[in-house]
Short mmCIF file of C-alpha atoms and ligand atoms in Angstrom, two decimals:
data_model
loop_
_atom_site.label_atom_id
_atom_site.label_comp_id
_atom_site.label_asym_id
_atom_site.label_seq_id
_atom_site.Cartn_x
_atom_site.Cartn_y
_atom_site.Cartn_z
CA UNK A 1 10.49 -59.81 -34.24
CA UNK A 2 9.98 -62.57 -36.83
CA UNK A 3 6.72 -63.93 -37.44
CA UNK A 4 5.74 -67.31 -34.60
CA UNK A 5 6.72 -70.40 -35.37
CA UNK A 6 4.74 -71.75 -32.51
CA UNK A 7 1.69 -70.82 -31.22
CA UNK A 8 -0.41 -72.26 -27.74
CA UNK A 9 -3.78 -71.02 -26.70
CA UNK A 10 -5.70 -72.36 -23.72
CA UNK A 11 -3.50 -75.19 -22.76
CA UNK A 12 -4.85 -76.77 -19.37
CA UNK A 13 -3.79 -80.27 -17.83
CA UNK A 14 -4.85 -81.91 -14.41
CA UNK A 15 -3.89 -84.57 -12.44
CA UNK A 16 -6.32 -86.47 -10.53
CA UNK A 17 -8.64 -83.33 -10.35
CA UNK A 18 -5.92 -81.19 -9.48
CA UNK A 19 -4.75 -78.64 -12.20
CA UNK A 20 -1.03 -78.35 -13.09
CA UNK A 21 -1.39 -76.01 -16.11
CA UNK A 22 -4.18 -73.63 -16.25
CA UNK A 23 -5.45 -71.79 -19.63
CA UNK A 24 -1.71 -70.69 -20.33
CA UNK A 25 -1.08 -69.32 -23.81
CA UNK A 26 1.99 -67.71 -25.48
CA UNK A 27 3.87 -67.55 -28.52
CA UNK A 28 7.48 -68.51 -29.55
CA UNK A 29 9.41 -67.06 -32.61
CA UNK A 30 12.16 -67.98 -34.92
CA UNK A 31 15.87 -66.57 -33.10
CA UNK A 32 13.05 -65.99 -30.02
CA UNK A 33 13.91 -67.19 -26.65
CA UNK A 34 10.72 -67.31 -24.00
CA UNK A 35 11.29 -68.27 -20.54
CA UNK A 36 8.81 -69.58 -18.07
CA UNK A 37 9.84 -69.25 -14.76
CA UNK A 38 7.88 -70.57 -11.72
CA UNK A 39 8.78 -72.47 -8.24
CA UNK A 40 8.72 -76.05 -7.96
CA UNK A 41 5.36 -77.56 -8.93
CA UNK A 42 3.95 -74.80 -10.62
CA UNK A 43 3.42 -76.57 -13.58
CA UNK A 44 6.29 -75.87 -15.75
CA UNK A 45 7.54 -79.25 -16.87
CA UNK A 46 4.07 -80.27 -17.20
CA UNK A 47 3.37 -77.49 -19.82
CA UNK A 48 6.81 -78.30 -21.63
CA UNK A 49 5.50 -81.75 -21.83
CA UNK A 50 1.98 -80.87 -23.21
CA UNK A 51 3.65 -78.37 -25.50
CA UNK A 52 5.77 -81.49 -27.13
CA UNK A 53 2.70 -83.28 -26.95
CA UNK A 54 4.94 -86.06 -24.46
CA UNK A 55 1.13 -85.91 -22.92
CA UNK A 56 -1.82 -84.82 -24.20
CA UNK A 57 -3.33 -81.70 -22.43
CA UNK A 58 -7.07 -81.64 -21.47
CA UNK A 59 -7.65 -79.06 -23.36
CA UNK A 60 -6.11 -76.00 -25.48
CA UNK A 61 -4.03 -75.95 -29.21
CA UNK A 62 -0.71 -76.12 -29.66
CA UNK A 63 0.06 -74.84 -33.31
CA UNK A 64 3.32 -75.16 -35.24
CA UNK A 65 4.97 -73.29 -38.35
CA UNK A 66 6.47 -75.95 -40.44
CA UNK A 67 9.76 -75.70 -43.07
CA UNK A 68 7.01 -74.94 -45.89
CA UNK A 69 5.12 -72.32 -44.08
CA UNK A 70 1.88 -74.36 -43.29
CA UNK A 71 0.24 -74.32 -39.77
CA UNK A 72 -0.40 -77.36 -38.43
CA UNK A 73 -1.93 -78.56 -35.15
CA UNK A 74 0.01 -81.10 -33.03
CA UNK A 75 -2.98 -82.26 -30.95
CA UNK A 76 -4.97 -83.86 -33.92
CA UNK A 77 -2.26 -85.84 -35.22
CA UNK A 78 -1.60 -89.39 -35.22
CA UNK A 79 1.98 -90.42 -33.45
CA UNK A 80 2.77 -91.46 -36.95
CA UNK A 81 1.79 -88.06 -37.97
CA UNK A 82 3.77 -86.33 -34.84
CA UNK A 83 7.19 -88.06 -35.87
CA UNK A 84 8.37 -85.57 -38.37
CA UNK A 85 6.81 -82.78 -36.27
CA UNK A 86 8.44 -84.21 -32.93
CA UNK A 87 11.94 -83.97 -34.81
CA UNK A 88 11.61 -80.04 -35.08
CA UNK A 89 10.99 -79.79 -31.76
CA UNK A 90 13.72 -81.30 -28.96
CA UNK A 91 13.67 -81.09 -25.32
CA UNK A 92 17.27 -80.54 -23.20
CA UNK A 93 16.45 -82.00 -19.64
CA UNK A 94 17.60 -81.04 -16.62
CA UNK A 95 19.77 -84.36 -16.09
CA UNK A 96 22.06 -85.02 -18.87
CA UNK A 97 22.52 -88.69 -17.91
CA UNK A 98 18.53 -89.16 -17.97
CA UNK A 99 19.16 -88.98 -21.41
CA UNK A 100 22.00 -90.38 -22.51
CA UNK A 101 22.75 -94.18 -22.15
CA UNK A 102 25.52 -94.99 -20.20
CA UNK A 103 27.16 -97.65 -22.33
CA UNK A 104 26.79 -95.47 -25.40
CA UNK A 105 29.74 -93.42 -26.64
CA UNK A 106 29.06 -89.74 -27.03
CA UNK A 107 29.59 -90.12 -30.73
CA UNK A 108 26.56 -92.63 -31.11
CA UNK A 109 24.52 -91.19 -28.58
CA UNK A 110 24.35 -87.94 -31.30
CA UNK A 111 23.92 -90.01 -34.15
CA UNK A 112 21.56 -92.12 -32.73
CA UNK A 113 18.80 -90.10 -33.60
CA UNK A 114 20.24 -89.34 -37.05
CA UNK A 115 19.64 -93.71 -37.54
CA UNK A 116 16.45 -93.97 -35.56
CA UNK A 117 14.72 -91.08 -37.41
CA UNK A 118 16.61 -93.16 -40.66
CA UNK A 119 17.91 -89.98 -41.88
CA UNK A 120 21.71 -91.05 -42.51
CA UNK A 121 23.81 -94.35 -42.78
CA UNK A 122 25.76 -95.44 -39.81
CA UNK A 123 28.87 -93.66 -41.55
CA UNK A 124 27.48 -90.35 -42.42
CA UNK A 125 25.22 -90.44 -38.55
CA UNK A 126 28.76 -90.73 -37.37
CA UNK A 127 30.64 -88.01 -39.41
CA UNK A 128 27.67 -85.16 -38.43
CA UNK A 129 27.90 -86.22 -34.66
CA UNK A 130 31.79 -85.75 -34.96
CA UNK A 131 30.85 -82.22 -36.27
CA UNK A 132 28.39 -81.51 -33.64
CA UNK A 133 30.53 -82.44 -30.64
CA UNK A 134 32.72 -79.71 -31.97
CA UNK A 135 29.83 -77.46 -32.85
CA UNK A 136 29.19 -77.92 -28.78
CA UNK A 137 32.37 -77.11 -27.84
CA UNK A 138 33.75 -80.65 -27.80
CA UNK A 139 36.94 -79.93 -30.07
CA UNK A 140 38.50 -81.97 -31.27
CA UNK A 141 35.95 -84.37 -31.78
CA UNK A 142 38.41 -87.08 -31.53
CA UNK A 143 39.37 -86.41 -28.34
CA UNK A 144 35.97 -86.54 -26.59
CA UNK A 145 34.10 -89.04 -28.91
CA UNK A 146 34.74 -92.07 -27.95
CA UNK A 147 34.40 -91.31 -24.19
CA UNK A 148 30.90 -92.68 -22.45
CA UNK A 149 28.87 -90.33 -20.48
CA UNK A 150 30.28 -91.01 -17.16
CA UNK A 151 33.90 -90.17 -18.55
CA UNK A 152 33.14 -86.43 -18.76
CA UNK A 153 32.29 -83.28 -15.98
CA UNK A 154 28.68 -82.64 -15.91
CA UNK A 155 29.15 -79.61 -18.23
CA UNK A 156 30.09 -81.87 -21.39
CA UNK A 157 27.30 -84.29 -20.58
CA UNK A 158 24.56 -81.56 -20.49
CA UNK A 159 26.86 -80.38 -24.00
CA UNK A 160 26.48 -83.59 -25.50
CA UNK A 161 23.12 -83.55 -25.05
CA UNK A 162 22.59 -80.66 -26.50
CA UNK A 163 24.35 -82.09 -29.62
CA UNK A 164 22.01 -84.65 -29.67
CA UNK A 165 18.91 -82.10 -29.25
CA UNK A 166 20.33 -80.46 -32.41
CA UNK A 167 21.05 -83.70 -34.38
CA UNK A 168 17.79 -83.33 -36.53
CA UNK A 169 18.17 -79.73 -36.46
CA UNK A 170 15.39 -79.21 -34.85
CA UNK A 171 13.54 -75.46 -35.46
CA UNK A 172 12.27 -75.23 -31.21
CA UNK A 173 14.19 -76.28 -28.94
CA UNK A 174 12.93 -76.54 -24.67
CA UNK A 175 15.52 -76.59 -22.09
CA UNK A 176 14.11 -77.72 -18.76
CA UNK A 177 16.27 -76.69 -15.88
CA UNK A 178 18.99 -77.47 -18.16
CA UNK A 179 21.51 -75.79 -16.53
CA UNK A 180 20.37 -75.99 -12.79
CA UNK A 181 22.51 -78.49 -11.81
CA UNK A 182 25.41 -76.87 -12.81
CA UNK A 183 27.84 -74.88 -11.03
CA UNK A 184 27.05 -71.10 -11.96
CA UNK A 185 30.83 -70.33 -14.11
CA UNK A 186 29.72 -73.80 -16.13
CA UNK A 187 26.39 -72.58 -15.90
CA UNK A 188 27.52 -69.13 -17.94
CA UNK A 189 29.68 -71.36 -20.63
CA UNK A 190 26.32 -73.38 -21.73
CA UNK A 191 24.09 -70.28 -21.58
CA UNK A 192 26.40 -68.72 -23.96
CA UNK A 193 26.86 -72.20 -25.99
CA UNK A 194 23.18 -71.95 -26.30
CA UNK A 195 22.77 -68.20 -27.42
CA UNK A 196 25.48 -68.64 -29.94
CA UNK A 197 23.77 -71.86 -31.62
CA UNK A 198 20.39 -69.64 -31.66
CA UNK A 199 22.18 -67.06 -33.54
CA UNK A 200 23.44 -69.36 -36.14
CA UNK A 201 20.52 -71.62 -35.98
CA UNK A 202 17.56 -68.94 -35.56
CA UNK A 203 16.02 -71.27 -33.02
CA UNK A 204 13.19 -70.78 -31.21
CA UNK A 205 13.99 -71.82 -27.62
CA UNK A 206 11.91 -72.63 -24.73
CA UNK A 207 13.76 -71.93 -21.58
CA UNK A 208 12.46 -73.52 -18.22
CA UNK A 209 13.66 -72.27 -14.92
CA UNK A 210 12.83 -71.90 -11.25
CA UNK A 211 15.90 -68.90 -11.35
CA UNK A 212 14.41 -65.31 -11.89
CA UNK A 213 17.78 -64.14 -12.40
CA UNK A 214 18.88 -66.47 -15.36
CA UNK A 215 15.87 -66.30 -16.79
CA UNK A 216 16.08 -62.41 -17.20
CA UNK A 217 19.49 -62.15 -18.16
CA UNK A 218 19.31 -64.62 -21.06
CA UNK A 219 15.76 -64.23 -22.05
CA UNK A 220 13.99 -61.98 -24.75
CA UNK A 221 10.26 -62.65 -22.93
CA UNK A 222 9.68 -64.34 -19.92
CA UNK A 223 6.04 -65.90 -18.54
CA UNK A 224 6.02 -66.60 -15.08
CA UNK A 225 4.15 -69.30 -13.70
CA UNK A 226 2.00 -69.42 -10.11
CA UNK A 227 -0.15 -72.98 -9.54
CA UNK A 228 -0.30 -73.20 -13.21
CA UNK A 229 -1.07 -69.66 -14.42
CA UNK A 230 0.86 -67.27 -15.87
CA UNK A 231 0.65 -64.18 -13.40
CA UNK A 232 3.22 -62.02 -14.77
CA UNK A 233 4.39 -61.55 -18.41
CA UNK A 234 6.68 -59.55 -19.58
CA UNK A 235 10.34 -58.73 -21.45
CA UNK A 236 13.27 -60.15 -19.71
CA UNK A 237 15.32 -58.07 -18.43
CA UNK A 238 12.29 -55.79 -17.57
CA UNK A 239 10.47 -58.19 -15.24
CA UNK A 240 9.87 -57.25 -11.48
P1 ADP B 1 7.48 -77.76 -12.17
O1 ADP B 1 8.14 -78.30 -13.39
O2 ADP B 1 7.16 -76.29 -12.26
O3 ADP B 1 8.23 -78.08 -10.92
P2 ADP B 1 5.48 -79.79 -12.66
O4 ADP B 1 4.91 -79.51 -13.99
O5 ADP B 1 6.48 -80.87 -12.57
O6 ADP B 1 6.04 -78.44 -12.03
O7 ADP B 1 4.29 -80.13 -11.67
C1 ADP B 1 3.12 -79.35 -11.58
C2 ADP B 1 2.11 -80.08 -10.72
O8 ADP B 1 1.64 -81.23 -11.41
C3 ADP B 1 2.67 -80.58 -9.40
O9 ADP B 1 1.68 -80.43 -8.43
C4 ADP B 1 2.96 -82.03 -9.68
O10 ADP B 1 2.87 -82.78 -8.51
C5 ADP B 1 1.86 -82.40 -10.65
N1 ADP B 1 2.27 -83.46 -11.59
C6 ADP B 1 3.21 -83.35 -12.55
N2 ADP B 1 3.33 -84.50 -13.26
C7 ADP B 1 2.44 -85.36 -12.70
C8 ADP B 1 2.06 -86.73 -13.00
N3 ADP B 1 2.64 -87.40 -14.00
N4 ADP B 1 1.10 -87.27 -12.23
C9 ADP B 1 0.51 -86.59 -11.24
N5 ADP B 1 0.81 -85.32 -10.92
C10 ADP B 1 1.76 -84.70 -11.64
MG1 MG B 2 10.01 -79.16 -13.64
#
């Protein structure tokens, strides 16, 4: 297995006293995917969240292998600092339309974060979201791009944003739940969308899910989650 490319030790978060996440600590590598599995409220989302640094955990490091090699730590940096960071690291949500603006056309919702991050001109933003939709599966591009969210099934939403995830090619990538609302043959298509763009890619991928059995078919390591801790540990399709 190739070397981490992130690294958390003794994460722990609370919530008015109680704890969500509780001295959890695991690694991630490059091509790697980890799942953390759990029943609602067990603290997964929470961790995903702290691992992002979307909130700061109490305590506990979350460490990150950058393009050049360095280590850096993502909880002493500024949110001027975390920008560039934040870019190598996406999150794919559960709800594709919690992301994705409703009046936008799929084409700028991908290159949106190509102009906010001020990595392209409007043009060029455009051109590498056209190339993305098909990258997702979205082919041909003109056919879909122009469409807003609420003109496609749920499976091309939670595709599109995926594009958008991988938009600043991002090196770690967390799905929460991002298949769960799907219906399970739609469910498969994604899953296999998502291994094939690790293989070219070499992502790291964080993959959140309450389903034992998803998470050990498409998983390389899985952690699983009870009131915050990890209680099992172990490779996927070896688990329980
Ligand atoms: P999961 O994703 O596994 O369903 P969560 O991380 O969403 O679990 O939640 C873990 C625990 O933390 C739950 O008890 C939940 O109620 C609590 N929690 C999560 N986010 C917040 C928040 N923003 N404020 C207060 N409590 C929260
Ligand atoms: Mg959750």
């Amino acid at each position: 297995m190739a070397d981490p490319l992130l690294e958390v030790t003794g994460l722990y978060k609370s919530f008015d006293g109680a704890t969500a996440v509780d001295n959890v600590s695991f690694t991630v590598s490059e091509s790697e995917t980890l799942g953390i599995v759990g029943e609602s409220g067990s603290g997964k989302t929470t961790l995903a969240r702290c691992v992002l640094r979307a909130i700061d955990p109490d305590q506990g490091i979350v460490r990150f292998r950058t393009y050049d090699g360095e280590w850096t730590k993502l909880h002493d940096k500024t949110d001027d600092e975390l920008i560039p960071l934040r870019q190598q690291m996406q999150m794919v949500f559960q709800d594709p339309l919690a992301c994705l603006n409703p009046a936008m056309t799929v084409v700028d919702a991908i290159a949106d974060p190509l102009l906010i991050h001020g990595l392209a001109s409007p043009a060029m933003a455009r051109e590498q979201a056209r190339q993305l939709l098909e990258r997702v599966g979205l082919a041909p591009a003109e056919r879909y791009q122009n469409r807003l969210p609420r003109q496609l099934s749920g499976g091309q939403q939670q595709r599109v944003a995926i594009a958008r995830a991988l938009a600043l090619e991002p090196r770690v990538v967390i799905c929460d739940e991002s298949v769960s609302m799907l219906d399970a043959e739609v469910q498969a298509e994604v899953l296999s969308l998502l291994r094939d763009l690790q293989h070219q890619l070499g992502l790291a991928k964080i993959f959140v899910t309450h389903d034992l059995s998803v998470a050990s078919g498409f998983c390389h390591r899985v952690i699983v989650l009870d009131k915050g801790r990890i209680v099992e540990e172990g490779p996927g399709d070896r688990l329980f």
